[in-house]
Tab-separated table of C-alpha atoms in Angstrom:
chain	number	residue	atom	x	y	z
I	33	THR	CA	-0.028	0.010	-0.037
I	34	ASP	CA	1.200	3.537	-0.706
I	35	TYR	CA	0.779	5.918	1.939
I	36	VAL	CA	-0.214	9.311	0.286
I	37	TYR	CA	-0.560	12.570	2.168
I	38	GLN	CA	-4.288	13.537	2.116
I	39	TYR	CA	-3.623	16.728	4.466
I	40	ALA	CA	-0.489	18.506	5.732
I	41	ASN	CA	-0.494	21.360	8.098
I	42	ALA	CA	1.839	24.442	7.570
I	43	ARG	CA	4.176	23.532	10.388
I	44	VAL	CA	4.776	19.850	9.196
I	45	ALA	CA	5.232	21.120	5.630
I	46	ALA	CA	7.719	23.607	6.843
I	47	LEU	CA	9.807	20.882	8.366
I	48	TYR	CA	10.180	19.363	4.816
I	49	LYS	CA	10.710	22.619	3.097
I	50	ARG	CA	7.431	22.503	1.244
I	51	SER	CA	3.944	24.090	1.329
I	52	PRO	CA	1.045	22.015	2.393
I	53	ALA	CA	-0.355	22.019	-1.163
I	54	GLU	CA	3.060	20.529	-2.221
I	55	MET	CA	2.693	17.600	0.086
I	56	VAL	CA	-0.903	16.667	-0.539
I	57	GLY	CA	-1.105	13.769	-3.131
I	58	GLN	CA	2.575	12.839	-2.603
I	59	ARG	CA	3.783	9.505	-1.415
I	60	VAL	CA	5.020	9.586	2.288
I	61	GLU	CA	8.166	7.910	1.098
I	62	ASP	CA	8.877	10.626	-1.339
I	63	ILE	CA	8.600	13.214	1.391
I	64	VAL	CA	10.187	11.478	4.440
I	65	GLY	CA	12.477	9.016	2.763
I	66	PRO	CA	12.110	5.169	2.737
I	67	GLU	CA	13.487	4.446	6.412
I	68	ARG	CA	11.049	6.840	8.111
I	69	ALA	CA	8.317	5.706	5.741
I	70	ARG	CA	8.711	2.168	6.891
I	71	GLN	CA	8.359	3.481	10.491
I	72	ILE	CA	5.114	5.168	9.589
I	73	GLU	CA	3.754	2.190	7.695
I	74	GLN	CA	4.025	0.128	10.983
I	75	GLU	CA	2.445	2.783	13.146
I	76	VAL	CA	-0.641	3.745	10.906
I	77	PRO	CA	-2.376	0.318	11.260
I	78	ARG	CA	-2.105	0.445	14.995
I	79	THR	CA	-3.901	3.871	15.060
I	80	LEU	CA	-6.513	2.699	12.614
I	81	ALA	CA	-7.176	-0.296	14.897
I	82	GLY	CA	-8.048	2.148	17.734
I	83	GLU	CA	-4.756	2.004	19.674
I	84	ARG	CA	-3.539	5.243	21.098
I	85	VAL	CA	0.019	5.518	19.831
I	86	VAL	CA	2.432	8.326	20.968
I	87	ILE	CA	5.723	8.440	19.080
I	88	GLU	CA	8.644	10.804	19.816
I	89	ARG	CA	10.583	11.935	16.753
I	90	ARG	CA	13.761	13.767	16.455
I	91	ILE	CA	14.081	15.998	13.443
I	92	ALA	CA	17.571	17.356	12.330
I	93	ALA	CA	17.840	21.021	12.178
I	94	ALA	CA	19.532	23.372	9.935
I	95	PRO	CA	23.125	24.308	11.021
I	96	GLY	CA	23.125	26.492	14.077
I	97	ARG	CA	19.721	25.598	15.186
I	98	ALA	CA	18.563	23.008	17.730
I	99	ALA	CA	16.985	19.742	16.567
I	100	LEU	CA	13.313	19.549	16.966
I	101	VAL	CA	11.733	16.862	19.131
I	102	MET	CA	8.081	16.182	18.098
I	103	LEU	CA	5.506	14.101	19.846
I	104	VAL	CA	3.132	12.505	17.387
I	105	THR	CA	-0.136	11.177	18.827
């Protein structure tokens, strides 16, 4: 199954240096890369099954800026 963005908010889109409109319709793997996409593909079925899933992600920052730690629920 290809996971495709149906929605992206401005904050998340900015993390990937895109606009929300640029992300919608794109495959997750094309935006986040194959390794991160595999992680997401393992998490989504759990949430669709009703499980409350909380994931902590560390996102690398531009030089001179602190890394971002994001909680995804």
